[in-house]
Short mmCIF file of C-alpha atoms in Angstrom, two decimals:
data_model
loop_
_atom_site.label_atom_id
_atom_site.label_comp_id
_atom_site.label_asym_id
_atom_site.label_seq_id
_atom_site.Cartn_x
_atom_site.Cartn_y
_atom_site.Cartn_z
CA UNK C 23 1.60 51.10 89.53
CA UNK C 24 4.32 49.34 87.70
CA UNK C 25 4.96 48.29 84.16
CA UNK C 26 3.81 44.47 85.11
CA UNK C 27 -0.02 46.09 85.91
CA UNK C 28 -0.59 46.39 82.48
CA UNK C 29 -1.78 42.94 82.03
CA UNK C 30 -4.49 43.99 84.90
CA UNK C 31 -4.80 47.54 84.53
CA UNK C 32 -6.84 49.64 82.15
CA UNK C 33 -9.27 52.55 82.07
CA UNK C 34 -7.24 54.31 84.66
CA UNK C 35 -8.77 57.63 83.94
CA UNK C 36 -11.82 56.01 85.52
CA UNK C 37 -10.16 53.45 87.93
CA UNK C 38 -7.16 54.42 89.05
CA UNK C 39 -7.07 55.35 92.74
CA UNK C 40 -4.15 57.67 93.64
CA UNK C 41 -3.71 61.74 91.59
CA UNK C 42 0.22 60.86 91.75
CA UNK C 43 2.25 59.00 89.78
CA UNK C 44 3.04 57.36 86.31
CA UNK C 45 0.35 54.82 84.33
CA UNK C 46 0.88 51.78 82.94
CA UNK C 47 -1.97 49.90 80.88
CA UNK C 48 -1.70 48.88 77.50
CA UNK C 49 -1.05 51.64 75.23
CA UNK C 50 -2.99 50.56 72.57
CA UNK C 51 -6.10 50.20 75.18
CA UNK C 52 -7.91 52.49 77.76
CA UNK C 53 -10.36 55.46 77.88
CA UNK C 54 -8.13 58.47 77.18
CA UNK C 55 -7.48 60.87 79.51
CA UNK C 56 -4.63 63.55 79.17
CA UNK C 57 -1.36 61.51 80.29
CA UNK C 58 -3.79 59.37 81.77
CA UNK C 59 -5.05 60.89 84.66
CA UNK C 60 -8.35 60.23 86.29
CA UNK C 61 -11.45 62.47 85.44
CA UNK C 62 -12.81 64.23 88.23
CA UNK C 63 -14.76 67.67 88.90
CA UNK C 64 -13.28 66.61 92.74
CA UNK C 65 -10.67 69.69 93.23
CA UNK C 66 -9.81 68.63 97.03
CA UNK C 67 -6.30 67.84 97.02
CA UNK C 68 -5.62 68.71 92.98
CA UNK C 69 -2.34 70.47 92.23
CA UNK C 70 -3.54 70.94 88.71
CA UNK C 71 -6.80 70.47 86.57
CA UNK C 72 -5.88 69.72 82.43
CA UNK C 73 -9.18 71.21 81.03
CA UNK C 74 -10.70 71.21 77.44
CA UNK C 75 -12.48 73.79 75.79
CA UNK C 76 -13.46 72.32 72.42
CA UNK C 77 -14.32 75.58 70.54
CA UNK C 78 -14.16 76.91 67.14
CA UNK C 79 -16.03 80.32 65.71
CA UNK C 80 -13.99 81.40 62.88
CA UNK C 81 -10.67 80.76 62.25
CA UNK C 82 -8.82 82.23 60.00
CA UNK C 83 -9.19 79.72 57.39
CA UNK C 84 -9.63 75.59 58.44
CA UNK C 85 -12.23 75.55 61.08
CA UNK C 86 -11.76 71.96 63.22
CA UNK C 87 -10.32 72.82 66.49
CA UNK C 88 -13.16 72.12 68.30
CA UNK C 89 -11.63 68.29 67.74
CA UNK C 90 -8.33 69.50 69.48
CA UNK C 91 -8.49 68.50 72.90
CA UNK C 92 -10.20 65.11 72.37
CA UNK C 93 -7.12 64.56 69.88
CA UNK C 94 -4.75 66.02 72.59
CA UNK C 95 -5.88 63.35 75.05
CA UNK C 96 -5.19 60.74 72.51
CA UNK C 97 -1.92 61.47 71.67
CA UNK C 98 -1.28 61.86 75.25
CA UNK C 99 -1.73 58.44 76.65
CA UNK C 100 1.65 57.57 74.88
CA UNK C 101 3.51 59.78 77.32
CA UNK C 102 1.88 58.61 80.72
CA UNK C 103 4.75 55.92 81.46
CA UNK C 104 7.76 57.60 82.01
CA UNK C 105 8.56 61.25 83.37
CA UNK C 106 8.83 64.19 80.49
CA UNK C 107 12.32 64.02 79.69
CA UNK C 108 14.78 66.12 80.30
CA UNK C 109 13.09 67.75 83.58
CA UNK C 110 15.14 66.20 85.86
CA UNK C 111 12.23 65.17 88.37
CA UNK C 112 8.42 63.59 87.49
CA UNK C 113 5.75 66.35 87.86
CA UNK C 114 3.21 63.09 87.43
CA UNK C 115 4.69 62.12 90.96
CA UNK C 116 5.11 65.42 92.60
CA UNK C 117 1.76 66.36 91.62
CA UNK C 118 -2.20 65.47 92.25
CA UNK C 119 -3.78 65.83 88.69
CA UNK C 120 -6.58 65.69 87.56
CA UNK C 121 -8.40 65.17 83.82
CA UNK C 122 -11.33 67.90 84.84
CA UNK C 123 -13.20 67.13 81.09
CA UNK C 124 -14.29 69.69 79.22
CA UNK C 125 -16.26 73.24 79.52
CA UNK C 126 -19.92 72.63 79.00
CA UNK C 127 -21.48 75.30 77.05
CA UNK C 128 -24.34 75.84 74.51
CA UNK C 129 -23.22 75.98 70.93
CA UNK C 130 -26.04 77.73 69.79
CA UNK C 131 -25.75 80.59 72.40
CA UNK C 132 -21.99 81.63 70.98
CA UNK C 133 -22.39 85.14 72.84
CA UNK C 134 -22.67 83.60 76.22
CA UNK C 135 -19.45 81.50 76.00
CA UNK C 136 -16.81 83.67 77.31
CA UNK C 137 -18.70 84.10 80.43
CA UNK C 138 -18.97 80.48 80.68
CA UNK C 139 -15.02 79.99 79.72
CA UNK C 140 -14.11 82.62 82.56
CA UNK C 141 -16.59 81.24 85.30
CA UNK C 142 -15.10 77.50 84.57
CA UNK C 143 -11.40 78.86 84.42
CA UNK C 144 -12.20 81.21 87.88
CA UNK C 145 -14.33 77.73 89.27
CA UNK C 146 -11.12 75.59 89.12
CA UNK C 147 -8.20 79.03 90.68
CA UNK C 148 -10.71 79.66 93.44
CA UNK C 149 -10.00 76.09 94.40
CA UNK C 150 -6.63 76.81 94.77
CA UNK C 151 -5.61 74.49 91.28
CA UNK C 152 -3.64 75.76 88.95
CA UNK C 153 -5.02 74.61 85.12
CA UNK C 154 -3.74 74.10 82.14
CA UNK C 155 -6.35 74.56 78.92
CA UNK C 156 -6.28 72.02 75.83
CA UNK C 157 -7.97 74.12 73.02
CA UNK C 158 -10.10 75.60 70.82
CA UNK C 159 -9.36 78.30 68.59
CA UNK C 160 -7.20 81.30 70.48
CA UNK C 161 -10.27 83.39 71.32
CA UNK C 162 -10.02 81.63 74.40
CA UNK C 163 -7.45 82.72 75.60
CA UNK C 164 -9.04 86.04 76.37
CA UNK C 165 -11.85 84.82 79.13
CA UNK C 166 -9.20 82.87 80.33
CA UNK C 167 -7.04 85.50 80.54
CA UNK C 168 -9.90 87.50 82.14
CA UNK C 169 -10.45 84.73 84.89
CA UNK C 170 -5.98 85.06 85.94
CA UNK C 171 -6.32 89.25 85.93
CA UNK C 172 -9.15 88.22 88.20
CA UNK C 173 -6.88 86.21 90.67
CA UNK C 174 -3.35 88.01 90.22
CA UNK C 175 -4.10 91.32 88.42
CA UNK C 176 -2.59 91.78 85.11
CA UNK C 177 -0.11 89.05 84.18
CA UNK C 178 2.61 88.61 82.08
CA UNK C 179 2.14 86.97 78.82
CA UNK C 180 4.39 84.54 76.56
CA UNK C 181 2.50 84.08 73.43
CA UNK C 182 3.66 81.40 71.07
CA UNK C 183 2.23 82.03 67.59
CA UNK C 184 2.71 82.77 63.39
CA UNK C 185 1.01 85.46 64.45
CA UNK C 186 0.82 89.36 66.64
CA UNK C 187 -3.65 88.72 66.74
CA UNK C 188 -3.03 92.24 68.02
CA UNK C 189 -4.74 93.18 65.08
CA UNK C 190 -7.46 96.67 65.98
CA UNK C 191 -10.65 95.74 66.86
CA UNK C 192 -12.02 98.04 69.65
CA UNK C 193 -15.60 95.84 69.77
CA UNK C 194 -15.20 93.83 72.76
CA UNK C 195 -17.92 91.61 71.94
CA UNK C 196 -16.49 90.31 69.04
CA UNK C 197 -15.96 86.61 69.17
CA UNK C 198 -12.27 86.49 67.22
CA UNK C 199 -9.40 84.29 67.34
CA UNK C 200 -7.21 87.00 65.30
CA UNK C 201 -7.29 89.67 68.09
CA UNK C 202 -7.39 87.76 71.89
CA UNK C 203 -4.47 89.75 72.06
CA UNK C 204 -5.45 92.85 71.40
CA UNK C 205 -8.53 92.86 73.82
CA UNK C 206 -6.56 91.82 76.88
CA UNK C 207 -4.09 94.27 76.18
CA UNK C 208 -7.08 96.64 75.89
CA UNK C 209 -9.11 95.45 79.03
CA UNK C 210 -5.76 95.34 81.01
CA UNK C 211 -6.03 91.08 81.62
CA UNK C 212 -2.09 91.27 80.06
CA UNK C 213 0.78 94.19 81.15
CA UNK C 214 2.17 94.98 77.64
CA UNK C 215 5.77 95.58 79.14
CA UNK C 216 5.83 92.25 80.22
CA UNK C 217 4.21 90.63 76.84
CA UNK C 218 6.54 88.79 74.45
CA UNK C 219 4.98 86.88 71.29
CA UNK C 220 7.29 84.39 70.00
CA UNK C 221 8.13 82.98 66.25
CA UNK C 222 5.53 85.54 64.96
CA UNK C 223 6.10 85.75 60.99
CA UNK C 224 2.89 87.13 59.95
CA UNK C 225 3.22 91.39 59.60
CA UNK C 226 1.05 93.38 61.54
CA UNK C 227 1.98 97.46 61.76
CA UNK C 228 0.84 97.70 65.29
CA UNK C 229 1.67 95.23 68.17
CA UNK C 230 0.57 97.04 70.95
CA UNK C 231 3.43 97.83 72.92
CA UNK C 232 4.79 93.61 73.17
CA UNK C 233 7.75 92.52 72.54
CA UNK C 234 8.28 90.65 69.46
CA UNK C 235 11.13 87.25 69.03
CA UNK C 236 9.70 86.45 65.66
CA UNK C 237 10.48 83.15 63.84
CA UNK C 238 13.92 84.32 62.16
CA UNK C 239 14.84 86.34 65.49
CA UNK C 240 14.92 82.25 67.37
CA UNK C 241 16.52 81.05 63.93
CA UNK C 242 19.46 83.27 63.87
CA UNK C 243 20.34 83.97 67.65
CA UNK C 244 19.33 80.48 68.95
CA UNK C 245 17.65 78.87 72.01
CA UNK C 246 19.38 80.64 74.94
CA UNK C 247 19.64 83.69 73.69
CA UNK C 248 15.73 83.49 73.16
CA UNK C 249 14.77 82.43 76.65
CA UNK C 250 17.27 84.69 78.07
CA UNK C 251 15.18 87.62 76.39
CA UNK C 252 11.74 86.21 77.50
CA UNK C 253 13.07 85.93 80.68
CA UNK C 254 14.24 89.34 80.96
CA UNK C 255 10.42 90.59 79.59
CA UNK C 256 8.38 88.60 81.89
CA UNK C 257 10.47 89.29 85.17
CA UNK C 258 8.82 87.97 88.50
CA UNK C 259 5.10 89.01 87.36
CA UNK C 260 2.85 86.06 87.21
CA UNK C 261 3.27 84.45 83.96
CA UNK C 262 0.45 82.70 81.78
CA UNK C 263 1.94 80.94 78.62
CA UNK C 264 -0.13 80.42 75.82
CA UNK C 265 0.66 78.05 72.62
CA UNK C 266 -0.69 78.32 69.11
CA UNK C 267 0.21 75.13 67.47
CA UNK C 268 0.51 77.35 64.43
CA UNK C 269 4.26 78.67 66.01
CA UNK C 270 5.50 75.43 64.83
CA UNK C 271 6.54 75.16 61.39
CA UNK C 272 3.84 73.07 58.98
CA UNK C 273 5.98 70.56 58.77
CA UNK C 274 5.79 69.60 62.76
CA UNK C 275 2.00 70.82 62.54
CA UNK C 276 0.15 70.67 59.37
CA UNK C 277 -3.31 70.03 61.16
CA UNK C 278 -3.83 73.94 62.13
CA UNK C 279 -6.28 76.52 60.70
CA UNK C 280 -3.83 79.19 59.61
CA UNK C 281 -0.52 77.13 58.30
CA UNK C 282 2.48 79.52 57.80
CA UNK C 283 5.97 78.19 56.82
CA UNK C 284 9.19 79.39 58.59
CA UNK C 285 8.52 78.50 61.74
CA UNK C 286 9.43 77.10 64.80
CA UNK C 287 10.83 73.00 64.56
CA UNK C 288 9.69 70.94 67.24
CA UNK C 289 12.92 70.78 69.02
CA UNK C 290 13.19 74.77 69.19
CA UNK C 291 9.50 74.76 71.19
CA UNK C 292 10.87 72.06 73.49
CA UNK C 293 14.21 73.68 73.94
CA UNK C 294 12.21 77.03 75.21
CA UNK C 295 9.47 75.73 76.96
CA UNK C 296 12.54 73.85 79.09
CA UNK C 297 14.28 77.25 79.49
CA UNK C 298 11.44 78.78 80.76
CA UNK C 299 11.59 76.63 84.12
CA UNK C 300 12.25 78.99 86.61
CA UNK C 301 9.65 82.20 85.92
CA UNK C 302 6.62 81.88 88.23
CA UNK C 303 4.15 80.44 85.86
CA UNK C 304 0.21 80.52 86.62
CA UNK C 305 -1.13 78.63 84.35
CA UNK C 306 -1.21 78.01 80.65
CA UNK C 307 -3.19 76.35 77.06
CA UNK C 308 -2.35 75.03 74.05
CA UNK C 309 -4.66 76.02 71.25
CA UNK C 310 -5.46 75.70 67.18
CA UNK C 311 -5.43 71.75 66.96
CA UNK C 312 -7.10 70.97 64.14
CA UNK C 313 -6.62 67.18 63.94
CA UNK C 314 -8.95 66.62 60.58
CA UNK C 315 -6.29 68.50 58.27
CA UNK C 316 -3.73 65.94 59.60
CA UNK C 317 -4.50 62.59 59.21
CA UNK C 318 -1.09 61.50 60.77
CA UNK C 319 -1.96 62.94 63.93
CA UNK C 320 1.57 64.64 63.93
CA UNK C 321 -0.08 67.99 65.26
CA UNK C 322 -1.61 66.59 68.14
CA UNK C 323 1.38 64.78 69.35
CA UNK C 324 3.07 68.14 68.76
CA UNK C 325 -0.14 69.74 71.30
CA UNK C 326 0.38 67.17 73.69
CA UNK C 327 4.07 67.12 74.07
CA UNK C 328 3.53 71.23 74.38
CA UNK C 329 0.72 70.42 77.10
CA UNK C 330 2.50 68.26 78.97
CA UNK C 331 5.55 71.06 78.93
CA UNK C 332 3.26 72.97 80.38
CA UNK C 333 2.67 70.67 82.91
CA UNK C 334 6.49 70.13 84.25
CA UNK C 335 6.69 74.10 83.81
CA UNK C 336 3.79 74.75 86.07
CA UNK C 337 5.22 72.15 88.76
CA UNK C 338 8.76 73.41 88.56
CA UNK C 339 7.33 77.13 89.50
CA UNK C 340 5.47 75.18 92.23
CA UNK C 341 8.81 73.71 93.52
CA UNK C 342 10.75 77.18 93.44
CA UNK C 343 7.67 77.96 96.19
#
């Protein structure tokens, strides 16, 4: 597809015929996929599956996030027509993706959804895909955590986020955003040598045994000295990487549940996640989108830009082999 299809092309997450490659229909137009991909629950010959799991139980304060993969999608059929920048090669090229929709699960039955989140997240690896997660509060993170230990044992862990959600809570079936983190740690989805939460700036007495690069740590010793010490935590192991949009300062990100000021500026998160290429990444989500406390919509252009990171990140580990 070229730029000139756009005067014949639209709908492509329904129409378009080949998983590679840019899109180009009228950006104003279309049914929105994530970067404009086609939907499918067809996994022969996917690289990667973008997934939603529109989910909120009880965040901290602003519940919404159950809206943040629909907004997600929106904001990312703006970045379907050129390559992420930067990268150096077009992931959207180099890799079939697919739009794989979103988790199907009972709202009324909240204590069977982790199963479900797992068993869609373990549907999607045993095809041999690797997925990336548009979210939903953090809690789920832990099934999908679960569903990785599952494939590559315990994995290593960059957690972006205002804060440790290490905090105790020793009832696993607890349905909690605050403590994902503490529960994998527990039930051994995440190796807590090779954890590292970054831009935290909430306190919390105990984290468990992960490193912490909290929000004035990146201030004051800058970009590569961050990444250099993620890199050094995570080693080799089999990486997940998952993104509260909360890291990011409220000015990049007011539409979140649990707004906390100091943090990250867009260009810091976009300077790491572009470090990053080179660790052997499995997967990863981006989570806490709650696009009805920002009417601008600047917080899910921030999620999608992070998604779509994610993205490039997960197909440069693919071309390190």
């Amino acid at each position: 597809m070229a730029l000139e299809d756009a005067k014949n092309q639209v709908d492509t997450a329904f129409t378009r015929a080949e998983l590679r490659g840019l899109a180009y229909e009228n950006a104003f137009a279309g049914a929105p996929s994530f970067l404009r991909r086609r939907y499918s629950k067809d996994l022969a010959g996917v690289d990667l599956a973008i997934t939603g799991v529109p989910f909120d139980q009880a965040v901290t304060n602003r519940p919404g996030t159950r809206f943040g993969p629909r907004a997600i999608r929106e904001a990312a059929t703006l970045q379907a027509f050129d390559a992420p920048y930067g990268w150096g090669y077009d992931p959207l090229s180099e890799m079939s993706i697919v739009d794989y929709g979103d988790l199907a699960f009972d709202y009324a039955h909240t204590a069977s959804f982790p199963d479900r989140v797992t068993t869609h997240i373990a549907t999607i690896l045993g095809a041999g895909v690797g997925v990336i997660t548009l979210g939903g509060d953090h809690f789920i993170t832990q099934p999908i955590l679960r569903a990785m230990a599952d494939r590559h044992g315990p994995v290593a862990l960059i957690h972006f986020d205002a804060h440790s959600d290490t905090w105790a809570d020793d009832d696993m079936s607890r349905i909690d955003h605050g403590t994902f983190l503490y529960k994998a740690l527990k039930l051994g989805y995440v190796a807590p040598e090779t954890t590292v939460s970054v831009g935290i700036r909430t306190d919390n007495p105990d984290t468990c045994g992960v490193h912490i690069l909290d929000a004035p740590f990146v201030h004051q010793a800058g970009v590569e000295e961050t990444v250099a010490r993620i890199k050094a935590v995570v080693g080799e192991r089999p990486c997940y990487i998952s993104f509260d949009i909360d890291c990011l300062d409220p000015a990049f990100a007011p539409g979140t549940g649990t707004p906390v000021w100091g943090g990250l500026a867009s260009w810091q998160a976009a300077a790491l996640l572009r470090g990053l290429a080179g660790i052997n990444m499995v997967g990863g989500d981006v989570v806490e989108v709650s696009p009805p406390y920002d009417p601008t919509g600047v917080t899910a252009i921030a999620g999608a830009h992070v998604a779509t990171e994610l993205v490039a990140l997960y197909g440069y580990t693919r071309r390190k082999g």
